[in-house]
Coordinates of C-alpha atoms and ligand atoms in Angstrom, one line a residue:
Chain A
X1 CA 66.0 -64.8 13.8
X2 CA 63.2 -65.6 11.6
X3 CA 60.9 -63.8 13.6
X4 CA 62.8 -60.7 12.9
X5 CA 62.5 -61.2 9.2
X6 CA 58.8 -61.9 9.3
X7 CA 58.2 -58.5 11.5
X8 CA 60.5 -56.9 8.9
X9 CA 58.1 -58.2 6.0
X10 CA 55.0 -57.1 7.9
X11 CA 56.6 -53.7 8.7
X12 CA 57.3 -53.2 5.1
X13 CA 53.7 -54.0 3.9
X14 CA 52.4 -51.7 6.7
X15 CA 55.0 -49.1 5.2
X16 CA 53.8 -49.6 2.0
X17 CA 50.2 -48.9 2.9
X18 CA 51.4 -45.6 4.6
X19 CA 53.4 -44.7 1.5
X20 CA 50.3 -45.0 -0.7
X21 CA 49.0 -42.3 1.3
X22 CA 52.0 -40.3 1.9
X23 CA 52.8 -39.7 -1.5
X24 CA 49.4 -37.5 -2.2
X25 CA 50.3 -35.6 0.9
X26 CA 53.6 -34.8 -0.2
X27 CA 52.6 -34.1 -4.0
X28 CA 49.9 -31.7 -2.8
X29 CA 52.5 -30.2 -0.2
X30 CA 55.1 -29.6 -2.8
X31 CA 52.8 -27.8 -5.3
X32 CA 50.7 -25.6 -3.1
X33 CA 52.3 -25.8 0.3
X34 CA 49.1 -27.2 1.8
X35 CA 49.1 -30.1 4.3
X36 CA 46.0 -31.5 3.2
X37 CA 44.6 -33.1 6.5
X38 CA 41.7 -34.5 4.3
X39 CA 44.0 -36.6 2.6
X40 CA 43.5 -39.6 5.1
X41 CA 39.7 -39.3 4.3
X42 CA 40.4 -39.9 0.6
X43 CA 42.0 -43.3 1.6
X44 CA 38.7 -44.1 3.5
X45 CA 36.4 -42.8 0.8
X46 CA 38.5 -45.2 -1.5
X47 CA 37.9 -48.3 0.5
X48 CA 34.1 -47.5 0.5
X49 CA 34.0 -46.9 -2.9
X50 CA 35.5 -50.2 -3.4
X51 CA 32.9 -51.8 -1.1
X52 CA 30.0 -50.4 -3.0
X53 CA 31.3 -51.5 -6.3
X54 CA 32.2 -55.2 -5.0
X55 CA 28.6 -55.7 -3.2
X56 CA 26.2 -53.2 -5.0
X57 CA 27.6 -53.0 -8.7
X58 CA 29.1 -56.3 -9.2
X59 CA 27.1 -58.1 -6.6
X60 CA 29.7 -59.7 -4.8
X61 CA 28.0 -61.6 -1.7
X62 CA 29.2 -59.8 1.5
X63 CA 30.0 -63.2 3.3
X64 CA 32.5 -63.6 0.6
X65 CA 33.9 -65.9 -2.0
X66 CA 36.5 -64.0 -4.1
X67 CA 35.4 -62.0 -6.7
X68 CA 38.0 -63.0 -9.3
X69 CA 40.4 -60.6 -10.8
X70 CA 38.3 -58.8 -13.2
X71 CA 35.9 -57.6 -10.7
X72 CA 38.7 -56.9 -8.2
X73 CA 40.7 -54.8 -10.7
X74 CA 37.5 -53.1 -11.7
X75 CA 36.7 -52.2 -8.0
X76 CA 40.2 -50.9 -7.4
X77 CA 40.0 -49.0 -10.5
X78 CA 36.7 -47.4 -9.5
X79 CA 38.1 -46.7 -6.0
X80 CA 40.9 -44.8 -7.3
X81 CA 39.0 -42.7 -10.0
X82 CA 36.0 -41.7 -7.6
X83 CA 38.3 -40.7 -4.8
X84 CA 40.4 -38.7 -7.3
X85 CA 37.2 -37.0 -8.6
X86 CA 36.2 -36.1 -5.0
X87 CA 39.6 -34.5 -4.3
X88 CA 39.4 -32.4 -7.3
X89 CA 36.0 -31.2 -6.3
X90 CA 37.4 -30.5 -2.7
X91 CA 40.4 -28.5 -4.2
X92 CA 38.2 -26.5 -6.4
X93 CA 35.6 -25.4 -3.8
X94 CA 37.5 -25.8 -0.3
X95 CA 40.9 -24.8 -1.2
X96 CA 41.3 -22.9 -4.6
X97 CA 39.0 -20.0 -3.4
X98 CA 41.4 -19.6 -0.3
X99 CA 44.8 -19.9 -2.1
X100 CA 45.9 -16.2 -1.6
X101 CA 44.1 -16.2 2.1
X102 CA 47.4 -17.5 3.9
X103 CA 48.5 -20.9 4.8
X104 CA 46.6 -21.2 8.3
X105 CA 43.3 -20.4 6.8
X106 CA 43.7 -23.1 4.0
X107 CA 45.0 -25.6 6.6
X108 CA 41.8 -24.9 8.7
X109 CA 39.8 -25.5 5.6
X110 CA 41.7 -29.0 5.1
X111 CA 40.9 -29.7 8.9
X112 CA 37.1 -28.8 8.2
X113 CA 37.1 -31.0 5.3
X114 CA 38.7 -33.7 7.0
X115 CA 36.1 -33.7 9.8
X116 CA 33.1 -33.2 7.3
X117 CA 33.9 -36.3 5.2
X118 CA 34.4 -38.4 8.7
X119 CA 30.9 -36.9 9.8
X120 CA 29.2 -37.5 6.3
X121 CA 30.5 -41.0 6.4
X122 CA 29.1 -41.7 9.8
X123 CA 25.8 -40.2 9.1
X124 CA 25.4 -41.9 5.7
X125 CA 27.0 -45.4 6.2
X126 CA 26.9 -45.5 10.0
X127 CA 29.8 -45.2 12.5
X128 CA 30.4 -49.0 13.0
X129 CA 32.8 -51.2 11.5
X130 CA 31.8 -53.2 8.3
X131 CA 33.4 -56.5 7.4
X132 CA 35.0 -56.4 4.0
X133 CA 34.7 -60.0 2.7
X134 CA 37.9 -61.8 1.3
X135 CA 38.9 -60.5 -2.0
X136 CA 41.9 -62.5 -2.7
X137 CA 43.0 -66.0 -2.2
X138 CA 45.0 -66.0 1.1
X139 CA 48.3 -67.6 0.5
X140 CA 51.9 -67.6 2.0
X141 CA 55.2 -67.8 0.1
X142 CA 57.7 -69.7 -0.2
X143 CA 55.6 -73.0 0.4
X144 CA 56.4 -76.8 -0.5
X145 CA 53.5 -79.0 -1.7
X146 CA 53.2 -82.2 0.3
X147 CA 51.7 -84.9 -1.8
X148 CA 48.3 -86.0 -0.2
X149 CA 48.5 -89.7 -1.5
X150 CA 52.0 -90.3 0.0
X151 CA 50.9 -89.3 3.5
X152 CA 51.2 -92.3 5.9
X153 CA 50.2 -92.5 9.7
X154 CA 52.9 -92.1 12.1
X155 CA 54.8 -90.2 9.6
X156 CA 56.5 -87.0 11.2
X157 CA 57.4 -83.4 9.4
X158 CA 60.0 -81.0 10.4
X159 CA 57.3 -78.2 9.6
X160 CA 53.7 -78.0 10.3
X161 CA 51.6 -79.2 7.4
X162 CA 48.4 -77.4 6.5
X163 CA 45.6 -78.3 3.9
X164 CA 44.2 -75.5 1.7
X165 CA 40.7 -76.4 0.7
X166 CA 37.5 -74.7 -0.5
X167 CA 33.4 -75.2 0.4
X168 CA 31.1 -73.8 -1.9
X169 CA 28.5 -71.4 -0.6
X170 CA 24.9 -71.2 -1.4
X171 CA 25.9 -68.4 -4.1
X172 CA 27.9 -71.0 -5.8
X173 CA 31.2 -69.4 -4.8
X174 CA 34.4 -71.0 -3.4
X175 CA 35.1 -70.3 0.2
X176 CA 38.5 -70.7 1.1
X177 CA 39.3 -72.5 4.4
X178 CA 42.7 -74.1 6.0
X179 CA 43.1 -77.1 8.2
X180 CA 46.1 -77.9 10.2
X181 CA 47.0 -81.6 9.2
X182 CA 50.0 -82.2 11.7
X183 CA 52.2 -80.0 13.8
X184 CA 56.0 -80.0 13.4
X185 CA 57.7 -83.0 15.0
X186 CA 54.5 -84.8 16.1
X187 CA 53.3 -88.1 14.4
X188 CA 50.6 -87.7 11.9
X189 CA 47.8 -89.9 13.6
X190 CA 45.4 -92.3 11.7
X191 CA 42.4 -90.2 12.7
X192 CA 44.0 -86.7 11.5
X193 CA 44.9 -88.3 8.2
X194 CA 41.5 -89.7 7.6
X195 CA 39.9 -86.5 8.6
X196 CA 42.3 -84.6 6.3
X197 CA 41.6 -86.9 3.2
X198 CA 37.9 -86.5 3.9
X199 CA 38.2 -82.5 3.8
X200 CA 40.3 -82.8 0.6
X201 CA 37.6 -85.2 -1.0
X202 CA 34.9 -82.7 -0.1
X203 CA 36.8 -79.5 -1.3
X204 CA 34.8 -77.9 -3.9
X205 CA 38.3 -76.8 -5.9
X206 CA 41.4 -79.4 -5.9
X207 CA 42.9 -79.1 -2.2
X208 CA 46.6 -78.7 -1.4
X209 CA 48.7 -79.6 1.4
X210 CA 51.7 -77.3 2.1
X211 CA 54.6 -76.8 4.4
X212 CA 55.8 -73.2 4.8
X213 CA 59.4 -71.8 5.3
X214 CA 59.9 -70.0 8.5
X215 CA 60.1 -66.5 6.8
X216 CA 57.0 -66.1 4.7
X217 CA 55.1 -63.3 2.7
X218 CA 51.4 -63.3 2.1
X219 CA 49.7 -62.7 -1.1
X220 CA 48.1 -59.7 0.2
X221 CA 51.7 -58.3 1.3
X222 CA 52.7 -59.2 -2.1
X223 CA 49.9 -57.2 -3.9
X224 CA 50.4 -54.1 -1.6
X225 CA 54.2 -53.9 -2.0
X226 CA 54.0 -54.6 -5.7
X227 CA 51.4 -51.9 -6.2
X228 CA 53.6 -49.6 -4.3
X229 CA 56.3 -50.7 -6.8
X230 CA 54.2 -49.6 -9.7
X231 CA 53.0 -46.4 -8.2
X232 CA 56.3 -45.4 -7.4
X233 CA 57.8 -46.2 -10.9
X234 CA 54.7 -44.5 -12.4
X235 CA 55.0 -41.3 -10.6
X236 CA 58.7 -41.1 -11.1
X237 CA 58.1 -41.4 -15.1
X238 CA 55.5 -39.0 -14.6
X239 CA 57.2 -36.4 -12.8
X240 CA 60.5 -36.6 -14.6
X241 CA 59.5 -37.4 -18.1
X242 CA 56.3 -36.0 -19.0
X243 CA 55.1 -32.4 -20.0
X244 CA 52.7 -32.5 -17.1
X245 CA 55.6 -33.6 -14.7
X246 CA 57.9 -30.7 -15.9
X247 CA 54.8 -28.3 -15.3
X248 CA 54.4 -29.8 -11.9
X249 CA 57.9 -29.1 -10.9
X250 CA 57.9 -25.6 -12.5
X251 CA 54.5 -24.9 -10.5
X252 CA 56.0 -26.2 -7.3
X253 CA 59.2 -23.8 -7.3
X254 CA 57.5 -20.5 -8.8
X255 CA 53.7 -20.7 -9.8
X256 CA 53.9 -17.1 -11.1
X257 CA 56.8 -17.7 -13.4
X258 CA 55.0 -21.1 -14.5
X259 CA 51.9 -19.3 -15.7
X260 CA 54.2 -17.0 -17.6
X261 CA 55.4 -20.2 -19.6
X262 CA 51.5 -20.7 -20.6
X263 CA 50.9 -23.2 -17.9
X264 CA 47.5 -22.9 -16.4
X265 CA 48.4 -23.6 -12.9
X266 CA 44.9 -24.3 -11.6
X267 CA 44.9 -27.2 -14.0
X268 CA 48.3 -28.7 -12.6
X269 CA 47.0 -28.3 -9.1
X270 CA 43.6 -30.1 -10.0
X271 CA 45.9 -33.0 -11.9
X272 CA 48.1 -33.2 -8.8
X273 CA 45.4 -33.5 -6.4
X274 CA 43.7 -36.4 -8.8
X275 CA 46.8 -38.3 -8.9
X276 CA 47.4 -38.2 -5.2
X277 CA 43.9 -39.2 -4.5
X278 CA 43.9 -41.8 -6.9
X279 CA 46.8 -43.3 -5.2
X280 CA 45.1 -42.9 -1.6
X281 CA 41.9 -44.2 -3.1
X282 CA 43.6 -47.5 -4.4
X283 CA 45.4 -47.5 -1.1
X284 CA 42.1 -47.7 0.9
X285 CA 40.6 -50.2 -1.1
X286 CA 44.0 -52.6 -0.9
X287 CA 44.7 -51.6 2.7
X288 CA 41.4 -51.2 4.5
X289 CA 39.5 -53.7 2.1
X290 CA 41.8 -56.4 0.9
X291 CA 44.5 -56.3 3.7
X292 CA 42.7 -55.6 7.2
X293 CA 39.1 -56.7 5.6
X294 CA 37.4 -54.0 7.7
X295 CA 36.3 -50.4 7.0
X296 CA 34.7 -47.5 8.9
X297 CA 34.4 -43.9 8.5
X298 CA 37.3 -43.0 10.7
X299 CA 39.5 -45.5 9.3
X300 CA 41.7 -42.8 7.5
X301 CA 42.3 -40.9 10.8
X302 CA 45.4 -42.9 12.0
X303 CA 46.8 -43.9 8.6
X304 CA 46.5 -40.3 7.5
X305 CA 48.2 -38.9 10.5
X306 CA 51.0 -41.7 10.1
X307 CA 51.5 -41.1 6.4
X308 CA 52.0 -37.2 7.2
X309 CA 54.5 -38.2 9.8
X310 CA 56.2 -40.3 7.0
X311 CA 56.2 -37.5 4.7
X312 CA 57.7 -34.9 7.1
X313 CA 60.4 -37.8 7.9
X314 CA 61.3 -37.9 4.3
X315 CA 61.1 -34.5 3.5
X316 CA 57.7 -33.0 2.7
X317 CA 57.6 -32.2 -0.8
X318 CA 59.6 -35.1 -1.9
X319 CA 58.0 -38.2 -3.4
X320 CA 61.0 -40.5 -3.0
X321 CA 61.1 -38.9 0.5
X322 CA 57.7 -39.9 1.5
X323 CA 58.1 -43.6 0.4
X324 CA 61.4 -43.9 2.0
X325 CA 59.7 -42.0 5.2
X326 CA 56.8 -44.3 5.1
X327 CA 58.9 -47.7 4.7
X328 CA 61.0 -46.6 7.6
X329 CA 58.1 -45.8 9.7
X330 CA 56.3 -49.1 9.0
X331 CA 59.2 -51.2 9.8
X332 CA 60.1 -49.5 12.9
X333 CA 56.5 -49.4 14.2
X334 CA 56.5 -53.3 14.1
X335 CA 59.8 -53.4 15.6
X336 CA 58.5 -51.3 18.4
X337 CA 55.4 -53.4 18.7
X338 CA 57.4 -56.7 18.6
X339 CA 60.4 -56.0 20.6
X340 CA 59.5 -53.0 22.9
X341 CA 55.5 -52.8 23.7
X342 CA 52.8 -53.0 21.3
X343 CA 50.9 -50.1 23.0
X344 CA 53.8 -47.9 22.2
X345 CA 53.5 -48.2 18.6
X346 CA 51.5 -45.2 17.7
X347 CA 53.2 -42.9 20.4
X348 CA 56.7 -43.9 18.8
X349 CA 55.5 -42.7 15.4
X350 CA 54.4 -39.4 16.8
X351 CA 57.4 -39.1 18.8
X352 CA 59.6 -39.5 15.3
X353 CA 57.3 -36.3 14.1
X354 CA 58.5 -34.3 16.9
X355 CA 61.9 -35.5 16.8
X356 CA 62.3 -34.7 13.1
X357 CA 61.0 -31.3 13.6
X358 CA 63.3 -30.7 16.2
X359 CA 66.4 -32.2 14.8
X360 CA 66.2 -32.3 10.9
X361 CA 62.9 -30.4 9.8
X362 CA 64.0 -30.7 6.3
X363 CA 63.6 -34.5 6.8
X364 CA 65.9 -37.0 5.0
X365 CA 65.6 -36.2 1.5
X366 CA 64.0 -32.5 1.8
X367 CA 65.3 -28.8 1.4
X368 CA 63.9 -26.9 4.3
X369 CA 62.3 -23.8 3.3
X370 CA 61.2 -22.3 6.8
X371 CA 57.9 -21.3 7.7
X372 CA 55.9 -24.1 6.3
X373 CA 52.4 -23.5 7.9
Chain B
X1 CA 38.5 -8.9 -32.3
X2 CA 42.2 -8.5 -33.4
X3 CA 42.9 -6.2 -36.2
X4 CA 46.1 -6.7 -38.3
X5 CA 46.3 -3.2 -39.1
X6 CA 46.4 -2.0 -35.4
X7 CA 49.6 -1.5 -33.4
X8 CA 50.6 -4.9 -32.0
X9 CA 50.2 -3.7 -28.4
X10 CA 48.6 -0.6 -27.0
X11 CA 47.9 0.3 -23.6
X12 CA 45.7 3.2 -22.7
X13 CA 45.4 5.2 -19.7
X14 CA 46.1 2.3 -17.2
X15 CA 45.7 2.5 -13.6
X16 CA 47.0 -0.3 -11.3
X17 CA 46.8 -0.4 -7.5
X18 CA 48.7 -2.5 -4.7
X19 CA 45.9 -2.4 -2.1
X20 CA 45.9 1.5 -1.5
X21 CA 49.3 2.3 -3.5
X22 CA 48.2 3.9 -6.7
X23 CA 51.4 2.5 -8.6
X24 CA 50.3 3.4 -12.2
X25 CA 48.3 6.6 -12.8
X26 CA 47.2 6.4 -16.4
X27 CA 50.1 5.0 -18.3
X28 CA 49.6 4.8 -22.1
X29 CA 52.1 3.3 -24.8
X30 CA 52.1 1.9 -28.1
X31 CA 54.4 -0.6 -29.8
X32 CA 54.2 -1.3 -33.4
X33 CA 55.3 -4.4 -35.3
X34 CA 59.1 -4.7 -35.7
X35 CA 60.0 -2.0 -33.3
X36 CA 62.1 -2.1 -30.1
X37 CA 60.8 0.2 -27.6
X38 CA 62.3 1.1 -24.5
X39 CA 60.8 2.1 -21.0
X40 CA 62.9 3.7 -18.7
X41 CA 62.7 5.2 -15.3
X42 CA 64.3 5.3 -11.6
X43 CA 63.5 2.7 -8.9
X44 CA 60.1 2.3 -8.1
X45 CA 58.7 4.2 -11.2
X46 CA 56.3 1.5 -11.9
X47 CA 58.2 -0.3 -14.8
X48 CA 57.8 -3.9 -13.5
X49 CA 54.2 -3.0 -12.8
X50 CA 53.5 -1.9 -16.3
X51 CA 55.1 -5.0 -17.6
X52 CA 53.5 -7.4 -15.2
X53 CA 50.0 -5.7 -16.0
X54 CA 50.4 -6.4 -19.8
X55 CA 51.4 -9.8 -19.2
X56 CA 48.4 -10.5 -16.7
X57 CA 50.5 -11.1 -13.7
X58 CA 48.3 -8.2 -12.3
X59 CA 45.1 -6.7 -13.2
X60 CA 44.4 -3.4 -13.8
X61 CA 41.8 -1.2 -12.1
X62 CA 40.9 0.8 -15.0
X63 CA 42.3 1.4 -18.7
X64 CA 42.9 -0.9 -21.5
X65 CA 45.7 -3.4 -23.0
X66 CA 44.9 -4.1 -26.5
X67 CA 46.9 -6.8 -28.5
X68 CA 46.3 -6.2 -32.2
X69 CA 43.2 -4.2 -31.1
X70 CA 41.7 -6.9 -29.0
X71 CA 41.4 -6.3 -25.3
X72 CA 43.5 -8.8 -23.1
X73 CA 43.2 -6.8 -20.0
X74 CA 42.4 -8.8 -16.7
X75 CA 43.1 -12.3 -18.6
X76 CA 45.3 -14.8 -16.9
X77 CA 48.9 -14.7 -17.7
X78 CA 49.1 -18.2 -19.3
X79 CA 46.1 -17.2 -21.6
X80 CA 47.9 -14.0 -22.6
X81 CA 51.2 -15.9 -23.4
X82 CA 48.9 -18.2 -25.8
X83 CA 48.1 -15.0 -27.7
X84 CA 51.9 -14.4 -28.4
X85 CA 53.0 -11.9 -25.5
X86 CA 56.0 -13.3 -23.8
X87 CA 57.5 -11.9 -20.5
X88 CA 60.9 -12.4 -19.4
X89 CA 60.3 -11.5 -15.9
X90 CA 62.4 -9.3 -13.4
X91 CA 65.0 -11.4 -11.5
X92 CA 65.1 -13.9 -14.3
X93 CA 62.8 -16.5 -12.6
X94 CA 64.5 -19.6 -14.1
X95 CA 63.3 -22.8 -12.8
X96 CA 66.2 -23.8 -10.4
X97 CA 64.9 -27.5 -9.7
X98 CA 64.8 -28.2 -13.4
X99 CA 67.9 -28.7 -16.2
X100 CA 68.6 -26.0 -18.6
X101 CA 67.0 -28.0 -21.5
X102 CA 63.8 -28.7 -19.1
X103 CA 63.6 -24.8 -18.5
X104 CA 63.8 -24.3 -22.5
X105 CA 61.1 -27.2 -23.0
X106 CA 58.9 -25.2 -20.5
X107 CA 59.4 -22.2 -22.5
X108 CA 57.7 -24.2 -25.6
X109 CA 55.0 -25.5 -23.2
X110 CA 52.2 -24.1 -25.2
X111 CA 53.8 -25.4 -28.4
X112 CA 52.6 -28.8 -30.1
X113 CA 55.2 -29.1 -32.9
X114 CA 58.0 -31.3 -31.2
X115 CA 60.1 -31.1 -34.6
X116 CA 60.0 -27.2 -34.6
X117 CA 60.7 -27.1 -30.7
X118 CA 64.1 -29.2 -31.3
X119 CA 65.0 -26.9 -34.0
X120 CA 64.3 -23.8 -31.8
X121 CA 66.6 -25.3 -29.1
X122 CA 69.2 -25.9 -31.6
X123 CA 69.0 -22.2 -32.5
X124 CA 69.1 -21.0 -29.0
X125 CA 72.2 -23.2 -28.5
X126 CA 73.8 -21.3 -31.2
X127 CA 73.0 -18.0 -30.0
X128 CA 73.9 -18.8 -26.4
X129 CA 76.6 -21.5 -26.5
X130 CA 76.4 -21.8 -22.7
X131 CA 73.0 -23.5 -22.9
X132 CA 74.6 -26.2 -25.1
X133 CA 77.4 -26.8 -22.6
X134 CA 75.1 -26.9 -19.6
X135 CA 72.0 -28.7 -21.0
X136 CA 71.7 -31.3 -18.6
X137 CA 72.7 -29.3 -15.5
X138 CA 70.3 -27.9 -13.0
X139 CA 69.5 -24.2 -14.0
X140 CA 69.9 -23.4 -10.2
X141 CA 73.5 -23.8 -10.5
X142 CA 74.2 -21.6 -13.5
X143 CA 75.8 -18.2 -12.9
X144 CA 73.8 -14.9 -12.9
X145 CA 74.7 -14.0 -16.4
X146 CA 73.8 -17.5 -17.6
X147 CA 70.7 -17.5 -16.0
X148 CA 69.8 -14.3 -17.8
X149 CA 70.9 -15.9 -21.1
X150 CA 68.3 -19.0 -20.1
X151 CA 65.7 -16.6 -19.1
X152 CA 65.9 -14.9 -22.6
X153 CA 66.2 -18.2 -24.6
X154 CA 63.2 -19.7 -22.6
X155 CA 60.8 -16.5 -23.1
X156 CA 61.9 -16.9 -26.8
X157 CA 60.9 -20.7 -27.0
X158 CA 57.4 -19.8 -27.3
X159 CA 57.8 -18.1 -30.6
X160 CA 56.3 -14.7 -29.2
X161 CA 54.9 -11.9 -31.5
X162 CA 55.9 -9.5 -28.9
X163 CA 58.8 -10.0 -26.2
X164 CA 58.9 -8.0 -23.1
X165 CA 62.1 -8.0 -21.2
X166 CA 62.2 -6.5 -17.4
X167 CA 65.8 -5.4 -16.6
X168 CA 68.0 -8.2 -18.3
X169 CA 71.2 -6.5 -17.6
X170 CA 70.4 -6.1 -13.8
X171 CA 73.2 -7.1 -11.7
X172 CA 75.6 -8.4 -14.6
X173 CA 79.3 -7.3 -15.2
X174 CA 79.9 -4.8 -17.7
X175 CA 81.0 -7.3 -20.4
X176 CA 77.8 -9.3 -19.9
X177 CA 75.7 -6.1 -20.2
X178 CA 77.4 -5.6 -23.4
X179 CA 76.5 -9.1 -24.7
X180 CA 73.0 -8.8 -23.7
X181 CA 72.5 -5.7 -25.5
X182 CA 74.0 -7.3 -28.6
X183 CA 71.4 -10.1 -28.3
X184 CA 68.7 -7.5 -28.3
X185 CA 70.0 -5.8 -31.3
X186 CA 70.4 -9.1 -33.0
X187 CA 66.7 -9.9 -32.0
X188 CA 65.8 -6.8 -33.6
X189 CA 67.8 -7.5 -36.7
X190 CA 65.5 -10.7 -37.0
X191 CA 62.3 -8.5 -37.1
X192 CA 61.5 -9.4 -33.5
X193 CA 59.2 -6.8 -31.6
X194 CA 60.5 -6.0 -28.1
X195 CA 59.3 -3.9 -25.1
X196 CA 62.5 -3.5 -23.2
X197 CA 62.5 -2.4 -19.6
X198 CA 65.9 -1.0 -18.4
X199 CA 67.5 1.0 -15.7
X200 CA 70.7 1.2 -17.9
X201 CA 69.1 4.1 -19.7
X202 CA 72.4 4.8 -21.8
X203 CA 72.1 1.3 -23.7
X204 CA 68.5 1.0 -23.7
X205 CA 68.3 4.4 -25.7
X206 CA 71.2 3.2 -28.0
X207 CA 69.4 0.0 -29.1
X208 CA 65.8 1.1 -29.1
X209 CA 63.8 2.8 -32.2
X210 CA 61.5 4.7 -29.6
X211 CA 61.2 5.0 -25.8
X212 CA 59.0 6.3 -22.9
X213 CA 60.3 7.6 -19.7
X214 CA 58.3 6.7 -16.7
X215 CA 58.2 8.7 -13.5
X216 CA 56.2 7.5 -10.4
X217 CA 53.4 5.8 -12.4
X218 CA 53.2 8.5 -15.0
X219 CA 54.9 8.6 -18.7
X220 CA 56.5 12.0 -18.6
X221 CA 58.4 11.8 -22.2
X222 CA 58.3 9.9 -25.2
X223 CA 59.8 10.1 -28.6
X224 CA 62.6 8.4 -30.9
X225 CA 65.4 7.2 -28.8
X226 CA 67.7 9.1 -30.3
X227 CA 66.0 12.2 -29.5
X228 CA 65.5 11.5 -25.9
X229 CA 69.3 10.3 -25.5
X230 CA 70.1 14.1 -26.5
X231 CA 67.1 15.6 -24.1
X232 CA 68.8 17.6 -21.6
X233 CA 66.4 16.5 -18.7
X234 CA 66.7 12.9 -19.7
X235 CA 70.3 13.3 -19.7
X236 CA 70.4 14.7 -16.3
X237 CA 68.2 12.5 -14.6
X238 CA 69.2 9.1 -16.4
X239 CA 72.4 9.3 -18.3
X240 CA 74.3 10.7 -15.4
X241 CA 74.8 14.3 -16.9
Ligands
ATP401 N1 53.8 -6.1 -4.4 C1 53.9 -4.7 -4.1 N2 53.1 -4.6 -2.9 C2 53.0 -3.1 -2.8 N3 53.7 -2.2 -3.5 C3 54.5 -2.6 -4.5 C4 54.4 -3.9 -5.0 N4 55.2 -3.9 -6.1 C5 55.5 -2.7 -6.1 N5 55.0 -1.9 -5.5 C6 55.2 -0.3 -5.3 O1 54.7 0.2 -6.7 C7 55.7 1.0 -7.1 C8 56.2 0.7 -8.5 O2 57.1 -0.5 -8.5 P1 57.7 -1.4 -9.7 O3 58.1 -2.5 -9.1 O4 56.8 -1.5 -10.7 O5 58.9 -0.2 -9.9 P2 60.3 -0.6 -11.0 O6 60.0 0.7 -12.0 O7 60.1 -1.8 -11.8 O8 61.4 -0.4 -10.1 P3 62.7 -1.1 -10.3 O9 63.5 -0.4 -11.2 O10 63.1 -1.0 -8.8 O11 62.3 -2.6 -10.5 C9 56.7 1.2 -6.3 O12 56.4 2.5 -5.5 C10 56.8 0.0 -5.4 O13 57.1 0.3 -4.0
MG402 MG1 61.3 -3.4 -11.7

């Protein structure tokens, strides 16, 4: 049973990553009825901006050592901001001139931009994976601290005891390490105890021993889910309670009438791309960088497609729908992976897309308008 | 540059095309401050095209649109509204996914005086009590007549110098049509300048100071509304005898 809840939490954080991409997809669709296939590349771009910010701008060593909250936050912000600017430029030069040319033409342009950004990435930074050094102290919750001084040889525990300690590298940063002290149910040997105390002594910052609950959530998962909660609340406030949000809703339903209200439609469209890509950019940094710790120019492809599936599942054009669809998709993917077959995960996701299109094209929370592409 | 002595709106020899279709073939008309001018004509005459071109929804191929003597032809609609020219479009075009209040707020999108906007919303609710009753309701759930009231109120929220209305009585029950014309007469009494497009020629001529008759893209008659109402040709073509 605890396995199930661990899968659920994993699925939830995976879904939260999809959600950070899916909201931009759905916002752009809502306002100009364009499926912006380059949106996954915005996510990729954010991860690379974050990488560059950490290593080039703030001089964090590529082999790691946590950058600290301020540098982390500044890199995150830069990732969002530069991605947003990229999206505004893409909209201005690749989509706006085609706005009256028909949906298929704009869609092809979006596919072109997607491939262009992938190839540009491969040509400039190389096609291979790069390691993204740890950006956040890895910790799992809930946990109970075990007093190191109280440990006795021969003692047994009903849960595995793990020691968290750190070693300082040549750059003076603490590298996080863990060490299994004793497995659940086994007696603690004198040798293991001596080794544990030696490591704790040598640790460059205070070492702690913990036992963990059967169901745990990691600090990284918490950061991602919390980010999604903040993004969702922020978008809700923006869309429902600001002048910009009212204008967005007006443009999405009737842009000509909106222009008659004095709304500069192009500005609202730019703003929508800005916000959607900002969220995708920080998503790329948090997911590719912080969570998976590896990035490459094609990293946006699959998550981008999954986010599209999520947006369709939730009802494309609806922000709450995109978030709901993404969480459902993330959770069900993890369940398929865990209980059916790990190789079927992606096939399952695209199976959902086909099923939704066949059975309920308007998605869970959407209103179907027909003739979408 | 704008010239306060010039008519508030003057269009000269306007030509508008839809692809190869020549919809306006040299339309000229003038609206003076404080006037209510009606533009009447049969289906497809080009009435909507004329208003849309003035409001910047369409760009003319040739001709001039002058607002107090300054050319506004070819400017985008949002820029034209900022210069004081509001259009209440054909088919109402209220935002169905927004509440009644949000629609009114959007009418005042260009304004930056929240106190004045609140005051105007209160005024609109006085003129159109239904807007008070349905304030928090989605506009798409209003009846056709209620939506028309909302569309007029929304256009007024920008405090325009000239209000253009495209067939405000279209599709409404006779009682509601009368109500709309009462409202127009009220606006005129308050000194609002109005350019009204109507197929309901009888009432449009009744409320107007002057009128123009549009036929297949050309102005064929103009004069004081009272004279046109008694013109035998106009009577035959537009007033049913
Ligand atoms: N989008 C369009 N594309 C092509 N032709 C159009 C378009 N809109 C209008 N027209 C044509 O232009 C002419 C004028 O149309 P317009 O809508 O201005 O007429 P109207 O006087 O407003 O008519 P109604 O009383 O039916 O609203 C008509 O012949 C119409 O068929
Ligand atoms: Mg018309």
